[in-house]
């Protein structure tokens, strides 16, 4: 929850009062799973080429009420990023500018918490545009599914235990179907499914089975 000092600072920085609703109390039991596909991994240089948001109400993932958009960047994606998300230059050229997409996205999200895998990156990407258009960053609480997974699997692990937080590893262990990684909508839906399952495990006090290995593995961003 945002403290009152941060709320006052956020309100003072807000350039467009039409978005004051972002400070409203979030609806009970609701969240939004968010994912962005981008031209690269630098939030201050790279741009969004696709964004998707899927509401979660209780344990229901409302894919029929989703938000998704292809975004036309000011600089076309290069071969490296196209290999990741599959969006070609002609695909994004048919999209809309983020200046049009952002207000719709913010109204869709509202004050609800944001769920995702490496959600800080996705929010930083959106913040780049929000700072320009409304004068401030998103105030929404963030829920990181890899942190919840770490808690359920590695929270009581002994020193030296290998930690694997890769998206595919989490998805496989939780029995979530592969909907096609690096597609904004598919990633948002899978992250929502992860959150629902991990939240249920947390509520029941259950942990995931730990297989002990001695050599730790790093998880690259977006792997």
PDB file of C-alpha atoms in Angstrom:
ATOM      1  CA  UNK A   1       0.000   0.000   0.000  1.00  0.00           C
ATOM      2  CA  UNK A   2       1.322   3.429  -0.933  1.00  0.00           C
ATOM      3  CA  UNK A   3       2.006   5.593   2.133  1.00  0.00           C
ATOM      4  CA  UNK A   4       0.374   8.982   2.498  1.00  0.00           C
ATOM      5  CA  UNK A   5       3.607  10.873   1.760  1.00  0.00           C
ATOM      6  CA  UNK A   6       4.136   8.969  -1.488  1.00  0.00           C
ATOM      7  CA  UNK A   7       0.482   9.496  -2.377  1.00  0.00           C
ATOM      8  CA  UNK A   8       0.843  13.254  -1.934  1.00  0.00           C
ATOM      9  CA  UNK A   9       4.029  13.324  -3.997  1.00  0.00           C
ATOM     10  CA  UNK A  10       2.415  11.213  -6.724  1.00  0.00           C
ATOM     11  CA  UNK A  11      -0.660  13.452  -6.786  1.00  0.00           C
ATOM     12  CA  UNK A  12       1.541  16.559  -6.989  1.00  0.00           C
ATOM     13  CA  UNK A  13       3.505  15.111  -9.923  1.00  0.00           C
ATOM     14  CA  UNK A  14       0.401  14.013 -11.829  1.00  0.00           C
ATOM     15  CA  UNK A  15      -0.018  16.250 -14.873  1.00  0.00           C
ATOM     16  CA  UNK A  16      -3.466  14.978 -15.853  1.00  0.00           C
ATOM     17  CA  UNK A  17      -6.144  14.826 -13.120  1.00  0.00           C
ATOM     18  CA  UNK A  18      -8.178  12.421 -15.254  1.00  0.00           C
ATOM     19  CA  UNK A  19      -5.881   9.686 -13.918  1.00  0.00           C
ATOM     20  CA  UNK A  20      -6.414  10.348 -10.215  1.00  0.00           C
ATOM     21  CA  UNK A  21      -8.458   7.133 -10.171  1.00  0.00           C
ATOM     22  CA  UNK A  22      -5.148   5.244 -10.067  1.00  0.00           C
ATOM     23  CA  UNK A  23      -4.995   6.215  -6.377  1.00  0.00           C
ATOM     24  CA  UNK A  24      -8.452   4.807  -5.599  1.00  0.00           C
ATOM     25  CA  UNK A  25      -8.646   1.765  -3.298  1.00  0.00           C
ATOM     26  CA  UNK A  26      -8.310  -1.364  -5.463  1.00  0.00           C
ATOM     27  CA  UNK A  27     -11.326  -3.681  -5.715  1.00  0.00           C
ATOM     28  CA  UNK A  28     -11.130  -6.469  -3.152  1.00  0.00           C
ATOM     29  CA  UNK A  29      -9.659  -9.700  -4.523  1.00  0.00           C
ATOM     30  CA  UNK A  30      -8.773  -8.287  -7.946  1.00  0.00           C
ATOM     31  CA  UNK A  31      -5.485  -7.890  -9.794  1.00  0.00           C
ATOM     32  CA  UNK A  32      -4.230  -7.522 -13.365  1.00  0.00           C
ATOM     33  CA  UNK A  33      -1.552  -9.689 -14.958  1.00  0.00           C
ATOM     34  CA  UNK A  34       0.616  -7.510 -17.202  1.00  0.00           C
ATOM     35  CA  UNK A  35       3.181  -8.329 -19.868  1.00  0.00           C
ATOM     36  CA  UNK A  36       5.040  -6.268 -22.460  1.00  0.00           C
ATOM     37  CA  UNK A  37       7.074  -7.289 -25.475  1.00  0.00           C
ATOM     38  CA  UNK A  38       9.825  -4.817 -26.274  1.00  0.00           C
ATOM     39  CA  UNK A  39      12.590  -3.910 -28.694  1.00  0.00           C
ATOM     40  CA  UNK A  40      15.169  -4.694 -25.988  1.00  0.00           C
ATOM     41  CA  UNK A  41      15.856  -4.769 -22.259  1.00  0.00           C
ATOM     42  CA  UNK A  42      16.701  -1.130 -21.504  1.00  0.00           C
ATOM     43  CA  UNK A  43      13.557   0.675 -20.277  1.00  0.00           C
ATOM     44  CA  UNK A  44      15.033   4.099 -21.048  1.00  0.00           C
ATOM     45  CA  UNK A  45      16.104   3.297 -24.607  1.00  0.00           C
ATOM     46  CA  UNK A  46      13.955   0.444 -25.865  1.00  0.00           C
ATOM     47  CA  UNK A  47      10.252   0.578 -26.634  1.00  0.00           C
ATOM     48  CA  UNK A  48       7.110  -1.479 -26.207  1.00  0.00           C
ATOM     49  CA  UNK A  49       5.876  -3.315 -29.302  1.00  0.00           C
ATOM     50  CA  UNK A  50       3.039  -5.267 -27.664  1.00  0.00           C
ATOM     51  CA  UNK A  51       1.240  -5.140 -24.337  1.00  0.00           C
ATOM     52  CA  UNK A  52      -1.393  -7.357 -22.750  1.00  0.00           C
ATOM     53  CA  UNK A  53      -3.286  -7.210 -19.467  1.00  0.00           C
ATOM     54  CA  UNK A  54      -5.576  -9.893 -18.062  1.00  0.00           C
ATOM     55  CA  UNK A  55      -7.822  -9.341 -15.031  1.00  0.00           C
ATOM     56  CA  UNK A  56      -7.865 -11.850 -12.190  1.00  0.00           C
ATOM     57  CA  UNK A  57     -10.854 -11.868  -9.846  1.00  0.00           C
ATOM     58  CA  UNK A  58     -10.462 -14.289  -6.976  1.00  0.00           C
ATOM     59  CA  UNK A  59      -9.233 -17.467  -8.645  1.00  0.00           C
ATOM     60  CA  UNK A  60     -10.783 -16.635 -12.020  1.00  0.00           C
ATOM     61  CA  UNK A  61      -8.604 -15.485 -14.900  1.00  0.00           C
ATOM     62  CA  UNK A  62     -10.865 -13.422 -17.148  1.00  0.00           C
ATOM     63  CA  UNK A  63      -9.242 -13.876 -20.546  1.00  0.00           C
ATOM     64  CA  UNK A  64     -12.451 -12.807 -22.280  1.00  0.00           C
ATOM     65  CA  UNK A  65     -12.054  -9.372 -20.659  1.00  0.00           C
ATOM     66  CA  UNK A  66      -8.406  -8.935 -21.619  1.00  0.00           C
ATOM     67  CA  UNK A  67      -6.638  -5.889 -22.977  1.00  0.00           C
ATOM     68  CA  UNK A  68      -4.080  -6.303 -25.739  1.00  0.00           C
ATOM     69  CA  UNK A  69      -2.472  -4.018 -28.278  1.00  0.00           C
ATOM     70  CA  UNK A  70       0.309  -4.024 -30.831  1.00  0.00           C
ATOM     71  CA  UNK A  71       2.315  -0.828 -30.482  1.00  0.00           C
ATOM     72  CA  UNK A  72       4.081   1.071 -33.248  1.00  0.00           C
ATOM     73  CA  UNK A  73       7.470   2.163 -31.868  1.00  0.00           C
ATOM     74  CA  UNK A  74       9.389   5.197 -33.062  1.00  0.00           C
ATOM     75  CA  UNK A  75      12.299   2.890 -33.885  1.00  0.00           C
ATOM     76  CA  UNK A  76      11.595  -0.423 -35.585  1.00  0.00           C
ATOM     77  CA  UNK A  77      12.647  -3.668 -33.833  1.00  0.00           C
ATOM     78  CA  UNK A  78      15.866  -5.285 -34.976  1.00  0.00           C
ATOM     79  CA  UNK A  79      16.558  -8.923 -35.762  1.00  0.00           C
ATOM     80  CA  UNK A  80      17.553  -9.843 -32.204  1.00  0.00           C
ATOM     81  CA  UNK A  81      14.279  -8.802 -30.612  1.00  0.00           C
ATOM     82  CA  UNK A  82      12.199 -10.095 -33.532  1.00  0.00           C
ATOM     83  CA  UNK A  83      13.615 -13.564 -32.853  1.00  0.00           C
ATOM     84  CA  UNK A  84      12.302 -13.305 -29.284  1.00  0.00           C
ATOM     85  CA  UNK A  85       8.758 -12.012 -29.751  1.00  0.00           C
ATOM     86  CA  UNK A  86       8.173 -12.744 -33.443  1.00  0.00           C
ATOM     87  CA  UNK A  87       6.756  -9.306 -34.207  1.00  0.00           C
ATOM     88  CA  UNK A  88       8.209  -8.158 -37.519  1.00  0.00           C
ATOM     89  CA  UNK A  89       8.639  -4.567 -38.604  1.00  0.00           C
ATOM     90  CA  UNK A  90       5.532  -4.760 -40.771  1.00  0.00           C
ATOM     91  CA  UNK A  91       3.568  -6.182 -37.819  1.00  0.00           C
ATOM     92  CA  UNK A  92       4.393  -3.304 -35.487  1.00  0.00           C
ATOM     93  CA  UNK A  93       4.064  -0.749 -38.287  1.00  0.00           C
ATOM     94  CA  UNK A  94       0.358  -1.643 -38.314  1.00  0.00           C
ATOM     95  CA  UNK A  95       0.076  -0.984 -34.576  1.00  0.00           C
ATOM     96  CA  UNK A  96      -0.931   2.175 -32.750  1.00  0.00           C
ATOM     97  CA  UNK A  97       1.441   4.626 -31.062  1.00  0.00           C
ATOM     98  CA  UNK A  98       1.845   4.180 -27.321  1.00  0.00           C
ATOM     99  CA  UNK A  99       0.450   7.676 -26.826  1.00  0.00           C
ATOM    100  CA  UNK A 100      -2.926   6.232 -27.880  1.00  0.00           C
ATOM    101  CA  UNK A 101      -2.542   2.885 -26.139  1.00  0.00           C
ATOM    102  CA  UNK A 102      -1.393   4.157 -22.732  1.00  0.00           C
ATOM    103  CA  UNK A 103      -4.593   5.968 -21.630  1.00  0.00           C
ATOM    104  CA  UNK A 104      -6.649   2.898 -22.540  1.00  0.00           C
ATOM    105  CA  UNK A 105      -4.229   0.619 -20.691  1.00  0.00           C
ATOM    106  CA  UNK A 106      -4.263   2.762 -17.549  1.00  0.00           C
ATOM    107  CA  UNK A 107      -8.060   2.900 -17.512  1.00  0.00           C
ATOM    108  CA  UNK A 108      -8.172  -0.868 -17.953  1.00  0.00           C
ATOM    109  CA  UNK A 109      -5.702  -1.498 -15.120  1.00  0.00           C
ATOM    110  CA  UNK A 110      -7.155   1.082 -12.756  1.00  0.00           C
ATOM    111  CA  UNK A 111      -5.830   0.928  -9.188  1.00  0.00           C
ATOM    112  CA  UNK A 112      -5.564  -2.873  -9.156  1.00  0.00           C
ATOM    113  CA  UNK A 113      -2.276  -4.602  -8.226  1.00  0.00           C
ATOM    114  CA  UNK A 114      -0.093  -5.724 -11.131  1.00  0.00           C
ATOM    115  CA  UNK A 115       0.993  -9.361 -11.377  1.00  0.00           C
ATOM    116  CA  UNK A 116       3.802 -10.650 -13.556  1.00  0.00           C
ATOM    117  CA  UNK A 117       7.088 -12.430 -14.100  1.00  0.00           C
ATOM    118  CA  UNK A 118       9.828  -9.836 -13.598  1.00  0.00           C
ATOM    119  CA  UNK A 119       6.956  -7.374 -13.305  1.00  0.00           C
ATOM    120  CA  UNK A 120       9.324  -4.550 -12.364  1.00  0.00           C
ATOM    121  CA  UNK A 121      10.671  -4.580 -15.915  1.00  0.00           C
ATOM    122  CA  UNK A 122       7.213  -4.396 -17.490  1.00  0.00           C
ATOM    123  CA  UNK A 123       6.172  -1.568 -15.185  1.00  0.00           C
ATOM    124  CA  UNK A 124       9.386   0.334 -15.895  1.00  0.00           C
ATOM    125  CA  UNK A 125       8.649   0.052 -19.605  1.00  0.00           C
ATOM    126  CA  UNK A 126       5.147   1.461 -19.106  1.00  0.00           C
ATOM    127  CA  UNK A 127       6.526   4.121 -16.751  1.00  0.00           C
ATOM    128  CA  UNK A 128       8.698   5.481 -19.542  1.00  0.00           C
ATOM    129  CA  UNK A 129       5.569   6.518 -21.421  1.00  0.00           C
ATOM    130  CA  UNK A 130       3.582   7.435 -18.313  1.00  0.00           C
ATOM    131  CA  UNK A 131       6.232   9.927 -17.203  1.00  0.00           C
ATOM    132  CA  UNK A 132       5.962  11.664 -20.558  1.00  0.00           C
ATOM    133  CA  UNK A 133       2.167  11.631 -20.813  1.00  0.00           C
ATOM    134  CA  UNK A 134       0.843  11.984 -17.267  1.00  0.00           C
ATOM    135  CA  UNK A 135       3.961  13.233 -15.467  1.00  0.00           C
ATOM    136  CA  UNK A 136       4.465  10.320 -13.082  1.00  0.00           C
ATOM    137  CA  UNK A 137       4.938   6.569 -12.737  1.00  0.00           C
ATOM    138  CA  UNK A 138       2.315   3.912 -12.078  1.00  0.00           C
ATOM    139  CA  UNK A 139       1.444   3.804  -8.354  1.00  0.00           C
ATOM    140  CA  UNK A 140       0.044   0.255  -8.467  1.00  0.00           C
ATOM    141  CA  UNK A 141       1.298  -2.418  -6.078  1.00  0.00           C
ATOM    142  CA  UNK A 142       3.345  -5.111  -7.808  1.00  0.00           C
ATOM    143  CA  UNK A 143       3.173  -8.862  -7.263  1.00  0.00           C
ATOM    144  CA  UNK A 144       6.192 -10.826  -8.502  1.00  0.00           C
ATOM    145  CA  UNK A 145       5.380 -14.471  -9.246  1.00  0.00           C
ATOM    146  CA  UNK A 146       9.023 -15.578  -9.170  1.00  0.00           C
ATOM    147  CA  UNK A 147       9.283 -14.258  -5.588  1.00  0.00           C
ATOM    148  CA  UNK A 148       6.195 -16.221  -4.569  1.00  0.00           C
ATOM    149  CA  UNK A 149       7.633 -19.310  -6.240  1.00  0.00           C
ATOM    150  CA  UNK A 150      10.956 -18.808  -4.457  1.00  0.00           C
ATOM    151  CA  UNK A 151       9.143 -18.593  -1.128  1.00  0.00           C
ATOM    152  CA  UNK A 152       7.128 -21.761  -1.757  1.00  0.00           C
ATOM    153  CA  UNK A 153      10.121 -23.786  -3.007  1.00  0.00           C
ATOM    154  CA  UNK A 154      13.337 -22.295  -1.669  1.00  0.00           C
ATOM    155  CA  UNK A 155      12.200 -20.316   1.359  1.00  0.00           C
ATOM    156  CA  UNK A 156      13.570 -22.902   3.795  1.00  0.00           C
ATOM    157  CA  UNK A 157      16.264 -24.399   1.582  1.00  0.00           C
ATOM    158  CA  UNK A 158      19.735 -25.017   3.054  1.00  0.00           C
ATOM    159  CA  UNK A 159      22.720 -22.942   1.892  1.00  0.00           C
ATOM    160  CA  UNK A 160      24.134 -24.024  -1.461  1.00  0.00           C
ATOM    161  CA  UNK A 161      20.790 -25.142  -2.871  1.00  0.00           C
ATOM    162  CA  UNK A 162      20.502 -24.472  -6.599  1.00  0.00           C
ATOM    163  CA  UNK A 163      17.848 -21.876  -7.372  1.00  0.00           C
ATOM    164  CA  UNK A 164      16.026 -22.003 -10.704  1.00  0.00           C
ATOM    165  CA  UNK A 165      13.583 -19.155 -11.287  1.00  0.00           C
ATOM    166  CA  UNK A 166      13.297 -19.456 -15.052  1.00  0.00           C
ATOM    167  CA  UNK A 167       9.822 -18.884 -16.434  1.00  0.00           C
ATOM    168  CA  UNK A 168       9.707 -22.291 -18.129  1.00  0.00           C
ATOM    169  CA  UNK A 169      10.843 -24.041 -14.943  1.00  0.00           C
ATOM    170  CA  UNK A 170       8.126 -22.409 -12.845  1.00  0.00           C
ATOM    171  CA  UNK A 171       5.498 -23.142 -15.485  1.00  0.00           C
ATOM    172  CA  UNK A 172       6.520 -26.791 -15.775  1.00  0.00           C
ATOM    173  CA  UNK A 173       6.594 -27.448 -12.034  1.00  0.00           C
ATOM    174  CA  UNK A 174       3.174 -25.897 -11.528  1.00  0.00           C
ATOM    175  CA  UNK A 175       1.727 -27.929 -14.412  1.00  0.00           C
ATOM    176  CA  UNK A 176       0.756 -24.870 -16.422  1.00  0.00           C
ATOM    177  CA  UNK A 177       0.319 -25.455 -20.174  1.00  0.00           C
ATOM    178  CA  UNK A 178       2.800 -23.831 -22.534  1.00  0.00           C
ATOM    179  CA  UNK A 179       0.777 -21.184 -24.352  1.00  0.00           C
ATOM    180  CA  UNK A 180       3.816 -19.859 -26.198  1.00  0.00           C
ATOM    181  CA  UNK A 181       6.364 -17.755 -24.342  1.00  0.00           C
ATOM    182  CA  UNK A 182       7.270 -14.208 -25.444  1.00  0.00           C
ATOM    183  CA  UNK A 183       3.759 -13.496 -26.649  1.00  0.00           C
ATOM    184  CA  UNK A 184       2.354 -10.695 -24.488  1.00  0.00           C
ATOM    185  CA  UNK A 185      -1.102 -12.214 -24.006  1.00  0.00           C
ATOM    186  CA  UNK A 186       0.171 -15.766 -23.491  1.00  0.00           C
ATOM    187  CA  UNK A 187       2.768 -14.610 -20.965  1.00  0.00           C
ATOM    188  CA  UNK A 188       0.188 -12.549 -19.076  1.00  0.00           C
ATOM    189  CA  UNK A 189      -2.201 -15.516 -18.907  1.00  0.00           C
ATOM    190  CA  UNK A 190       0.522 -17.931 -17.772  1.00  0.00           C
ATOM    191  CA  UNK A 191       1.755 -15.480 -15.119  1.00  0.00           C
ATOM    192  CA  UNK A 192      -1.823 -15.163 -13.871  1.00  0.00           C
ATOM    193  CA  UNK A 193      -2.098 -18.955 -13.658  1.00  0.00           C
ATOM    194  CA  UNK A 194       1.164 -19.079 -11.707  1.00  0.00           C
ATOM    195  CA  UNK A 195      -0.108 -16.473  -9.270  1.00  0.00           C
ATOM    196  CA  UNK A 196      -3.414 -18.243  -8.670  1.00  0.00           C
ATOM    197  CA  UNK A 197      -1.647 -21.534  -7.931  1.00  0.00           C
ATOM    198  CA  UNK A 198       1.105 -20.039  -5.777  1.00  0.00           C
ATOM    199  CA  UNK A 199      -1.361 -17.964  -3.802  1.00  0.00           C
ATOM    200  CA  UNK A 200      -3.374 -21.118  -3.129  1.00  0.00           C
ATOM    201  CA  UNK A 201      -0.248 -22.961  -1.943  1.00  0.00           C
ATOM    202  CA  UNK A 202       0.579 -20.031   0.308  1.00  0.00           C
ATOM    203  CA  UNK A 203      -2.931 -19.940   1.767  1.00  0.00           C
ATOM    204  CA  UNK A 204      -2.772 -23.672   2.547  1.00  0.00           C
ATOM    205  CA  UNK A 205       0.750 -23.458   3.935  1.00  0.00           C
ATOM    206  CA  UNK A 206       2.070 -25.949   1.397  1.00  0.00           C
ATOM    207  CA  UNK A 207       5.520 -25.953  -0.164  1.00  0.00           C
ATOM    208  CA  UNK A 208       6.848 -27.280  -3.435  1.00  0.00           C
ATOM    209  CA  UNK A 209       9.132 -30.287  -3.400  1.00  0.00           C
ATOM    210  CA  UNK A 210      12.795 -29.337  -3.281  1.00  0.00           C
ATOM    211  CA  UNK A 211      15.399 -31.262  -5.244  1.00  0.00           C
ATOM    212  CA  UNK A 212      18.801 -30.493  -3.816  1.00  0.00           C
ATOM    213  CA  UNK A 213      21.662 -29.665  -6.128  1.00  0.00           C
ATOM    214  CA  UNK A 214      24.908 -27.986  -5.208  1.00  0.00           C
ATOM    215  CA  UNK A 215      25.565 -25.759  -8.209  1.00  0.00           C
ATOM    216  CA  UNK A 216      23.361 -22.678  -8.401  1.00  0.00           C
ATOM    217  CA  UNK A 217      22.005 -21.522 -11.750  1.00  0.00           C
ATOM    218  CA  UNK A 218      21.259 -17.933 -12.667  1.00  0.00           C
ATOM    219  CA  UNK A 219      18.015 -16.976 -14.341  1.00  0.00           C
ATOM    220  CA  UNK A 220      18.479 -14.356 -17.073  1.00  0.00           C
ATOM    221  CA  UNK A 221      15.795 -11.708 -17.398  1.00  0.00           C
ATOM    222  CA  UNK A 222      12.892 -13.006 -19.440  1.00  0.00           C
ATOM    223  CA  UNK A 223      14.391 -16.498 -19.790  1.00  0.00           C
TER     224      UNK A 223
END
